mmCIF file of C-alpha atoms in Angstrom:
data_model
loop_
_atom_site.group_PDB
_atom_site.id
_atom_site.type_symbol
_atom_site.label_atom_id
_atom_site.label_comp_id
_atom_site.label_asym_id
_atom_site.label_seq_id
_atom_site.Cartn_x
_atom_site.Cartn_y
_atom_site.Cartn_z
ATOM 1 C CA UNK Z 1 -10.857 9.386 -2.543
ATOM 2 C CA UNK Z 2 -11.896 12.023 0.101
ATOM 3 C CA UNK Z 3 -9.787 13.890 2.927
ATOM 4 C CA UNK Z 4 -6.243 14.597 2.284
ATOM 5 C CA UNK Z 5 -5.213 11.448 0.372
ATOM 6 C CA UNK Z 6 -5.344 11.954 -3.132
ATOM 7 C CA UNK Z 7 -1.698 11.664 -4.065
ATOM 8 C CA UNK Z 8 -1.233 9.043 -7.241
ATOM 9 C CA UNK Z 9 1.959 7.840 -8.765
ATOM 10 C CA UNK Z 10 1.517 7.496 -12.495
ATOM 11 C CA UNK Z 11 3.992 5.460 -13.848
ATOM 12 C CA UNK Z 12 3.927 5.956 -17.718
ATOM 13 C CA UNK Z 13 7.014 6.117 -20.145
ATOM 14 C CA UNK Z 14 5.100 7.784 -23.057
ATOM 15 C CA UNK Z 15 5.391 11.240 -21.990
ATOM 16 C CA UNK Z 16 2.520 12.945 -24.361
ATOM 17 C CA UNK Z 17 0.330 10.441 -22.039
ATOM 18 C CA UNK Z 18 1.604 11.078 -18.948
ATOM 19 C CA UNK Z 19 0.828 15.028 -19.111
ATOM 20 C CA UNK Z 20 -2.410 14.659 -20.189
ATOM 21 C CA UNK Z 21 -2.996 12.402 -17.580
ATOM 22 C CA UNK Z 22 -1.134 14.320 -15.071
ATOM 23 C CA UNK Z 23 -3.281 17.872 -16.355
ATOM 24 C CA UNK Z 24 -6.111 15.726 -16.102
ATOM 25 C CA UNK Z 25 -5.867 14.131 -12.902
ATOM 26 C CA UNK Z 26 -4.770 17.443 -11.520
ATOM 27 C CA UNK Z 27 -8.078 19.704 -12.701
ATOM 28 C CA UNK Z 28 -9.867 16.241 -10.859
ATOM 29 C CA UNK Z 29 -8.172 17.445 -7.504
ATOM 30 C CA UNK Z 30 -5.243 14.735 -7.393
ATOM 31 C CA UNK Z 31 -1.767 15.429 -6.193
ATOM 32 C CA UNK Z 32 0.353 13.660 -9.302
ATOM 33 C CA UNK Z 33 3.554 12.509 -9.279
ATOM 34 C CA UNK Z 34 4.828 11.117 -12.240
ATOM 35 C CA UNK Z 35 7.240 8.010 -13.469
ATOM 36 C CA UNK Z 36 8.735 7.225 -16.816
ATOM 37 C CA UNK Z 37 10.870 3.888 -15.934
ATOM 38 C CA UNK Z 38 10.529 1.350 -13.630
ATOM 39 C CA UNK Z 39 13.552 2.472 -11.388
ATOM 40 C CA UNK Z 40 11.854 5.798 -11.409
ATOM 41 C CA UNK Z 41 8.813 4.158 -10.385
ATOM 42 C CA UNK Z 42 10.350 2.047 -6.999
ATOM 43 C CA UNK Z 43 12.279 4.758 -6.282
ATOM 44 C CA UNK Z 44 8.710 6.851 -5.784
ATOM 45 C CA UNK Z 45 6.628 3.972 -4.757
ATOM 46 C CA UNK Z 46 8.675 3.383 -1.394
ATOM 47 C CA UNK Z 47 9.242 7.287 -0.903
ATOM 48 C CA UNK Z 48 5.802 8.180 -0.681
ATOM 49 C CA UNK Z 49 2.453 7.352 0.716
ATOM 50 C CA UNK Z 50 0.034 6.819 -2.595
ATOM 51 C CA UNK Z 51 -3.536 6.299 -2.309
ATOM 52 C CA UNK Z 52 -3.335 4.752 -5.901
ATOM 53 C CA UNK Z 53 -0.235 4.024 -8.688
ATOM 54 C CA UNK Z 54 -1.559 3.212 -12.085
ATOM 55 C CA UNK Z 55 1.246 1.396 -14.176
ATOM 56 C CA UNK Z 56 2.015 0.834 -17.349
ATOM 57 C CA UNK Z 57 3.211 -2.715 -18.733
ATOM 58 C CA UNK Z 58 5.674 -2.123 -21.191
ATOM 59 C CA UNK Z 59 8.465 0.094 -19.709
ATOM 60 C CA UNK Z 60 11.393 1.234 -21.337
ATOM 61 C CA UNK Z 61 13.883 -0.584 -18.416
ATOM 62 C CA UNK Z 62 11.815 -3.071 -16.187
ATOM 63 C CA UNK Z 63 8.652 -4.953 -17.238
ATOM 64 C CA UNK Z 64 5.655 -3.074 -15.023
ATOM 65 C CA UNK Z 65 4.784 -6.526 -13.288
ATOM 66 C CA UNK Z 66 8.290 -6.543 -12.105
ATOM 67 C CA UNK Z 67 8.084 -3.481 -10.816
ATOM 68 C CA UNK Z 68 4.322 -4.013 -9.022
ATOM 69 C CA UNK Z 69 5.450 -7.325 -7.372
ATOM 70 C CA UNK Z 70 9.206 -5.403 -6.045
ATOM 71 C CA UNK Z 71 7.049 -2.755 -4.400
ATOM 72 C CA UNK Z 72 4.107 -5.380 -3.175
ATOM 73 C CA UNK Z 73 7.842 -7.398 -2.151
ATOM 74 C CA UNK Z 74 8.761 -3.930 -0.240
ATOM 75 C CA UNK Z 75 5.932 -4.017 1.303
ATOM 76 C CA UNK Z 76 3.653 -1.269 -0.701
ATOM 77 C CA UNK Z 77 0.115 -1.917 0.215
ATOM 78 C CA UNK Z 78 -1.255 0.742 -2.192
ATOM 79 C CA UNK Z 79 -3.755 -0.749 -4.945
ATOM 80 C CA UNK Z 80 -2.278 -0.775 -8.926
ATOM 81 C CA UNK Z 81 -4.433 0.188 -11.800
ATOM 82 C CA UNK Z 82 -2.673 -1.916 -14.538
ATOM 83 C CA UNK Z 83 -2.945 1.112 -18.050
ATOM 84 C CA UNK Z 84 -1.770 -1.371 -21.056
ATOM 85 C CA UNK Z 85 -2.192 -1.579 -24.612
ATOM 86 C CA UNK Z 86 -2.151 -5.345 -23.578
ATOM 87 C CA UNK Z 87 -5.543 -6.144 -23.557
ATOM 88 C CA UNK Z 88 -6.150 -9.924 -24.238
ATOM 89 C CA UNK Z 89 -7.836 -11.988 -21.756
ATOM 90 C CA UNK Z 90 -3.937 -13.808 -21.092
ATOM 91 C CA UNK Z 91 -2.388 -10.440 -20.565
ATOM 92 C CA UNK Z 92 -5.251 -9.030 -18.245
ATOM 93 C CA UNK Z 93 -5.047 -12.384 -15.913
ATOM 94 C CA UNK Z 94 -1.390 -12.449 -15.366
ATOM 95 C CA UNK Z 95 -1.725 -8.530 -14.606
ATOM 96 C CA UNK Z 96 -4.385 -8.961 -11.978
ATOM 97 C CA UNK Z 97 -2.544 -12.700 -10.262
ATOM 98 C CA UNK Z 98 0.788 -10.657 -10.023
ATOM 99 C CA UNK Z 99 -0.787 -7.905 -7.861
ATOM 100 C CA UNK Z 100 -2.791 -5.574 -9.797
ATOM 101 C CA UNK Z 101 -6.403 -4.520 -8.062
ATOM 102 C CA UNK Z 102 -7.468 -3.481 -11.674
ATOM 103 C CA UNK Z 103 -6.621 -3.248 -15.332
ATOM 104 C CA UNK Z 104 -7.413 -1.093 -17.819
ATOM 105 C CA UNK Z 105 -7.426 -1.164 -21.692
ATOM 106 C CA UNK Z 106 -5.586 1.449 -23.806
ATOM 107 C CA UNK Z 107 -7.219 3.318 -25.487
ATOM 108 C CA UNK Z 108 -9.714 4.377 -22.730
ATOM 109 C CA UNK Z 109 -11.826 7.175 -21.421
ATOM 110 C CA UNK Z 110 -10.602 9.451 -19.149
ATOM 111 C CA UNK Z 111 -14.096 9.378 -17.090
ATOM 112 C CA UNK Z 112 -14.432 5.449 -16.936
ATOM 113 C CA UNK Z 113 -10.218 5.775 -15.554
ATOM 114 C CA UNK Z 114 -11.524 8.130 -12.856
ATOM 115 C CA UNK Z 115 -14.261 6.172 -11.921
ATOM 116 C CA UNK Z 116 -11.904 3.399 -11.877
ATOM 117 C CA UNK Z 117 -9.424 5.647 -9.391
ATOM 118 C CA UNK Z 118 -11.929 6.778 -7.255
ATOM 119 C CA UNK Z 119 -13.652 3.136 -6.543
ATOM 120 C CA UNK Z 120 -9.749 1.614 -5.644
ATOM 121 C CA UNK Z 121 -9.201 4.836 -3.529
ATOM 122 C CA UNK Z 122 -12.350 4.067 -1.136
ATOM 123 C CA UNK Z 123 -10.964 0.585 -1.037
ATOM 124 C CA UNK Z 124 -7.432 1.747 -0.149
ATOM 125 C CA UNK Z 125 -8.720 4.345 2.741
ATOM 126 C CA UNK Z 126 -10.630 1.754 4.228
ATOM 127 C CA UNK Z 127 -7.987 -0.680 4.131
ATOM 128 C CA UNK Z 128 -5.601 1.750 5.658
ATOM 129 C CA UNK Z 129 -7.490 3.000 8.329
ATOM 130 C CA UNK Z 130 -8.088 -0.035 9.575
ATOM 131 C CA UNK Z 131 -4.543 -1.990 9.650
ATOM 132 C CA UNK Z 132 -2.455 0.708 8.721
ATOM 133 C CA UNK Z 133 -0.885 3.841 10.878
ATOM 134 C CA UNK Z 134 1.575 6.156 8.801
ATOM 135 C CA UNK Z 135 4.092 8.732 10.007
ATOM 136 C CA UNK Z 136 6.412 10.104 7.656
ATOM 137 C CA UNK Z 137 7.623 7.375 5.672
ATOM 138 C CA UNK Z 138 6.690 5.097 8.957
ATOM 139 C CA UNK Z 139 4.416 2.707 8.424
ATOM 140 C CA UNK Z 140 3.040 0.122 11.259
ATOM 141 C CA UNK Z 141 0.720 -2.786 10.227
ATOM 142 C CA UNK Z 142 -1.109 -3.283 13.544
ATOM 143 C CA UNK Z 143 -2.512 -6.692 12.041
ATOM 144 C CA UNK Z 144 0.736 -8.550 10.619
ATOM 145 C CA UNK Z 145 1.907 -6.604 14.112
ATOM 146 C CA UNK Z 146 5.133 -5.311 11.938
ATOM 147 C CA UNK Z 147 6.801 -1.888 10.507
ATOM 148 C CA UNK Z 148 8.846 -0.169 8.088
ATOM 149 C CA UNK Z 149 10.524 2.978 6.572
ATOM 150 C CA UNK Z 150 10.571 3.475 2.716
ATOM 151 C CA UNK Z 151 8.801 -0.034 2.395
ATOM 152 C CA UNK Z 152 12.066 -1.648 4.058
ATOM 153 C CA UNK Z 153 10.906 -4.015 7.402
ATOM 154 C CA UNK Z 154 12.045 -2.528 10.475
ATOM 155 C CA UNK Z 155 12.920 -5.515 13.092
ATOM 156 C CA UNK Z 156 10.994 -5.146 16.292
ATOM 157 C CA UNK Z 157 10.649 -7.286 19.212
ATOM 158 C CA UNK Z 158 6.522 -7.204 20.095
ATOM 159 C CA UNK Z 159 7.401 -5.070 23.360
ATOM 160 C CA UNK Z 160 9.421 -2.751 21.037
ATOM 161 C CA UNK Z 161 6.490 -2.847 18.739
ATOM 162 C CA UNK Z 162 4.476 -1.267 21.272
ATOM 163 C CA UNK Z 163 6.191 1.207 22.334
ATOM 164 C CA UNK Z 164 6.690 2.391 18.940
ATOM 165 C CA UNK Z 165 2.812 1.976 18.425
ATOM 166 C CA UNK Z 166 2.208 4.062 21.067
ATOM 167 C CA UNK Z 167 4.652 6.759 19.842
ATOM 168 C CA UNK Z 168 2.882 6.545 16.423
ATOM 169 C CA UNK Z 169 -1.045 6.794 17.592
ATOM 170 C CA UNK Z 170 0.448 9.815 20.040
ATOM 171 C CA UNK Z 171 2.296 11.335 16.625
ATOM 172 C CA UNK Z 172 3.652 15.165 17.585
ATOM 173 C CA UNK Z 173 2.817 14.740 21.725
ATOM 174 C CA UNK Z 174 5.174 14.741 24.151
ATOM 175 C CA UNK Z 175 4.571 11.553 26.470
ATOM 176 C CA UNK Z 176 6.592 11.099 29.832
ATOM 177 C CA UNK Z 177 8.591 7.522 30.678
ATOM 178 C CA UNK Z 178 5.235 7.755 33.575
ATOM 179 C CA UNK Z 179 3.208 7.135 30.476
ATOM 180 C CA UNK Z 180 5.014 4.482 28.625
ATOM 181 C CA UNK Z 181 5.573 2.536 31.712
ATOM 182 C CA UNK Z 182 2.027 2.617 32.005
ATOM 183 C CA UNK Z 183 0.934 1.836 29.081
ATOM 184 C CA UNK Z 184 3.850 -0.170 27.460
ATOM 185 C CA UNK Z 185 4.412 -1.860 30.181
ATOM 186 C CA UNK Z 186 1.337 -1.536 32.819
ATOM 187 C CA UNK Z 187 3.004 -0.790 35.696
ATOM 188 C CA UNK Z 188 3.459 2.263 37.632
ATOM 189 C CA UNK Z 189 5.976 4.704 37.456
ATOM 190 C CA UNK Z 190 9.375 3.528 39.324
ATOM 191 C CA UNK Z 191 11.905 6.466 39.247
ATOM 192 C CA UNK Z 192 14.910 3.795 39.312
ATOM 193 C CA UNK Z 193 13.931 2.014 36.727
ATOM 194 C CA UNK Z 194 15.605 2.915 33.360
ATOM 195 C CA UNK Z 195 13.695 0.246 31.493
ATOM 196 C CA UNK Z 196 12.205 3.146 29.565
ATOM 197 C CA UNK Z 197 15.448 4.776 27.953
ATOM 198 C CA UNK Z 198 16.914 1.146 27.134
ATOM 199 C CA UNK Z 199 13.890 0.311 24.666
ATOM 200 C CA UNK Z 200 13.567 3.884 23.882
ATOM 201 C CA UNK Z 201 17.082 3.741 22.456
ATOM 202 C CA UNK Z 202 16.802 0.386 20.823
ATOM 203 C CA UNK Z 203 13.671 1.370 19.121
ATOM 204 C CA UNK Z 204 15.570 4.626 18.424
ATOM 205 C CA UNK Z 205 18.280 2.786 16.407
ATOM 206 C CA UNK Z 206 15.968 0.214 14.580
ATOM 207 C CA UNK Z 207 13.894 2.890 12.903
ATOM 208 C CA UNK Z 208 16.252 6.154 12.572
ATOM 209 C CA UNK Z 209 19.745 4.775 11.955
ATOM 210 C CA UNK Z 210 20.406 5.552 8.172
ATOM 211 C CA UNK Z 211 17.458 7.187 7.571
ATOM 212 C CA UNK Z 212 17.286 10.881 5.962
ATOM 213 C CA UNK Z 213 15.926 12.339 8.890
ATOM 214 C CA UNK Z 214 14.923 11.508 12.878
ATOM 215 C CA UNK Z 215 11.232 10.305 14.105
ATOM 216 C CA UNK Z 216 11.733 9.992 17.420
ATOM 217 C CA UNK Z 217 13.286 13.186 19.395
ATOM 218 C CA UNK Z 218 13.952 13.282 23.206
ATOM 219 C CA UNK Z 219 12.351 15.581 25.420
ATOM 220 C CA UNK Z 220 14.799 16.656 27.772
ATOM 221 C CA UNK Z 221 13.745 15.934 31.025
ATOM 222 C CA UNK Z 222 10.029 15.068 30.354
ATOM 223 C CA UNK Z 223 10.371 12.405 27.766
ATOM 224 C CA UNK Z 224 9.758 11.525 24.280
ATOM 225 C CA UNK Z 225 8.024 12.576 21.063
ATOM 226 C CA UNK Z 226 7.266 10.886 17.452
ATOM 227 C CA UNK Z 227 7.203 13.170 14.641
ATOM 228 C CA UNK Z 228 7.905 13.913 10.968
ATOM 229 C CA UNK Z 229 9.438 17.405 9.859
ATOM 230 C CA UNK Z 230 7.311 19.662 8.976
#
């Protein structure tokens, strides 16, 4: 994993294992967050942007290929690095056809898990960089042409998908209703028109009604702008 993305989600109820891992993974350069139970675990995976989440099987609440296909169900594209004690050729096949990218044996070596971490992390930048652009806890999928907040599915019409798009790949600029009707719409600017503030305002309540805080702020008396706090 290069750049800035180098948070993982460990999700690991034996908590001896989890610190070493977390020290571990730290002294690598990670940013570690850590999960005991599966609730723990969804509650995290749909909070956060991960570049990896390595789960555990057997978890004291929720089986950990219940809780990989809810989050692949919310709509978590991160890759899972199956950890398990389970290491029969059975156990490893139904890991990897529920949604695991990988699967490792316990007990293992710490270098051979890195290497393991880093080689899904490539994959997942890739992936995301391609298909995938993130504000926030925004995410737009400009292949299955769809988005979300917290890995919930955010409703759009395809002309409010691109507005929002273009909100998202102009994150913390201000851009004028000139520019949207431009480029949303390709037409040139009519001052009667008001075309702008009615999608504005249904895209508005779509993707920040009940959410913990605003994305998309109004510029009074220029126009718009997308951002996350701080």
């Amino acid at each position: 994993m290069t750049g800035g993305h180098r948070r993982i989600l460990v999700v690991e109820d034996d908590p001896e294992t989890a610190g070493q891992l977390a020290e571990e993974l730290t002294t690598s350069g990670y940013e570690v967050d850590l999960a005991a139970t599966g609730r723990e675990a969804l509650s995290h995976g749909v909070a956060r942007d991960y570049a990896v989440i390595t789960i555990d099987r057997m978890l004291p609440d929720i089986d950990g290929i219940a809780v990989m296909r809810q989050l692949r169900d919310d709509g978590i594209a991160a890759p899972f690095l199956i950890i398990s004690a389970l290491g029969e050729v059975d156990d490893r096949v139904r890991g990897l056809r529920a949604g695991g990218d990988d699967y490792l044996v316990k007990p293992f070596s710490f270098v051979e898990l890195l290497a393991r971490l880093e080689a899904l992390g490539r994959r997942s930048e890739t992936i995301a960089k391609e298909t995938i652009l993130r504000v926030g806890d925004l995410a737009i999928d400009l292949i299955a042409r769809s988005a979300s907040r917290r890995g919930r599915k955010i409703p759009l019409l395809p002309r409010e998908f691109q507005l929002l798009e273009y909100l998202v790949r102009n994150e913390g600029r201000v851009v004028s209703r000139a520019m949207l009707l431009q480029h949303v719409w390709d037409l040139h600017f009519d001052p009667s028109t008001n075309i702008i503030d009615v999608y504005v305002g249904r895209v508005r309540r779509k993707v920040d009604d009940s959410q913990a805080y605003p994305l998309i702020h109004t510029i009074r008396g220029i126009g718009y702008c997308l951002r996350a706090p701080g």
